Amino acid sequence: MQGLPLTMKDLARMLGVSVATVSRALRDSPSISKQRREEIQRFARDHNFRPNIVAETLRNSRRAPIKVIGVIVPEFVHYYFATVLAGIEHEASSRGYRLLVASSGEDEAREAQLCDDFYRNRVCGVIVAQSKHTVHYDHFVHLVEHRMPLVFYDRICPAINANRVVVDDYKGAFKAVSYLIERGCRRIAYYGASLNLEIAVNRLNGYKDALYKHGLQPDGQLIKLCDNRSDAELITPMMLEMDNRPDAFFAVNDETAVGILYTAKRMGLRVPEELMICGFSSDNQATACDPQLTSVEQNGLEVGREAVDILIGLVEGTLPTDHAQKRIVRTRLVIRGTTR
């Protein structure tokens, strides 16, 4: 990414005209000759000038400028991210801020473009959950280097010591697996996400440490990369046909856990009598299945509120910018019908 974007003032200085003239030309105002308009518009295009949409909207307002926060979610349809967004919106609105919200669609290039768009449009800060496929972090580094307040939630960037709000993934996983062991389970399978996400590392470590604490050894055959329902429905039959099959599953999210439950029932296993299942998130899927899913509850609303609190603190100067803010929101194990 390049340095600071050109402003209308920069264009005016380079062209030797007033800012008002540049503004009128870019708006194609008839108050300027067609030849002059085309000359200024061509110069702007040649220099990759992008108008500041937010500033244009507010330029003639007599009220105090509207404060705008850029928010990036990996997916709009994901229940957890939707609840985080609700928490962000509620807290931001109550404190006089507006949102510009976009989805990366779990795509690194899209995520990078959104960061660039937010920066060029002068949002006061960015709140983001990193795409699970992101492996390059230049777009985040660019924001930090140009002093754009940046707060990660849920999925944080491991390459940057940045502000963050996360749930206690390790403790949540540790408690869930410990509960399964205390209910008599000894062959507990784990379905997790890619380890380039810190939340995946923390949940896997919580799973392993719960086994160690109870005198059990992790079995590599029971640990799979699987973080969605369709993959769970492909992998689980092979797991359940093993000679020494799992007697329980702990999944990185509820979508995956529901895929395990569906497959187990289709294969004739009784849940929870013959197989216990636990998810992570406790979203609306957890209560829409039969039996209902035991799951680690994440407080998405609180995560969103905390993220906004940090960002506004950075914007308004009540929090130091030279020290990364790190906040952890507690989880809670919700016992339902897929465990005894």
mmCIF file of C-alpha atoms in Angstrom, residues 72-78 80-81 102-112 114 128-135 139 153-155 193-194 196-197 199 227-228 253 255:
data_model
loop_
_atom_site.group_PDB
_atom_site.id
_atom_site.type_symbol
_atom_site.label_atom_id
_atom_site.label_comp_id
_atom_site.label_asym_id
_atom_site.label_seq_id
_atom_site.Cartn_x
_atom_site.Cartn_y
_atom_site.Cartn_z
ATOM 1 C CA ILE A 72 -15.165 -5.848 9.232
ATOM 2 C CA VAL A 73 -16.913 -9.157 9.926
ATOM 3 C CA PRO A 74 -15.859 -12.446 8.303
ATOM 4 C CA GLU A 75 -19.477 -13.447 7.634
ATOM 5 C CA PHE A 76 -22.805 -11.693 8.142
ATOM 6 C CA VAL A 77 -24.734 -14.978 8.425
ATOM 7 C CA HIS A 78 -22.665 -16.321 11.326
ATOM 8 C CA TYR A 80 -21.677 -15.182 16.764
ATOM 9 C CA PHE A 81 -20.422 -12.410 14.490
ATOM 10 C CA ALA A 102 -18.625 -4.761 5.539
ATOM 11 C CA SER A 103 -17.920 -8.495 5.275
ATOM 12 C CA SER A 104 -14.600 -9.943 4.141
ATOM 13 C CA GLY A 105 -16.331 -13.177 3.151
ATOM 14 C CA GLU A 106 -13.351 -15.020 4.685
ATOM 15 C CA ASP A 107 -11.197 -13.651 1.836
ATOM 16 C CA GLU A 108 -7.796 -12.068 2.495
ATOM 17 C CA ALA A 109 -7.790 -9.859 -0.617
ATOM 18 C CA ARG A 110 -11.262 -8.529 0.181
ATOM 19 C CA GLU A 111 -10.196 -7.872 3.768
ATOM 20 C CA ALA A 112 -7.142 -5.913 2.581
ATOM 21 C CA LEU A 114 -11.738 -3.001 2.966
ATOM 22 C CA VAL A 128 -12.033 -6.326 12.672
ATOM 23 C CA ALA A 129 -12.126 -10.116 13.042
ATOM 24 C CA GLN A 130 -9.451 -11.515 10.759
ATOM 25 C CA SER A 131 -10.406 -13.850 7.914
ATOM 26 C CA LYS A 132 -9.522 -17.459 8.693
ATOM 27 C CA HIS A 133 -7.600 -17.585 5.400
ATOM 28 C CA THR A 134 -5.448 -14.498 6.029
ATOM 29 C CA VAL A 135 -1.713 -15.223 6.087
ATOM 30 C CA HIS A 139 -3.012 -4.217 5.398
ATOM 31 C CA TYR A 153 -12.064 -9.138 18.136
ATOM 32 C CA ASP A 154 -12.314 -12.937 18.292
ATOM 33 C CA ARG A 155 -9.750 -13.620 15.550
ATOM 34 C CA ALA A 193 -9.840 -24.870 12.814
ATOM 35 C CA SER A 194 -6.600 -23.899 11.086
ATOM 36 C CA ASN A 196 -3.027 -19.817 11.878
ATOM 37 C CA LEU A 197 -5.905 -18.547 14.053
ATOM 38 C CA ILE A 199 -8.448 -19.023 18.850
ATOM 39 C CA ASP A 227 -14.573 -26.427 11.259
ATOM 40 C CA ASN A 228 -17.844 -26.664 9.341
ATOM 41 C CA ASN A 253 -17.918 -24.391 16.842
ATOM 42 C CA GLU A 255 -21.984 -25.687 13.201
#
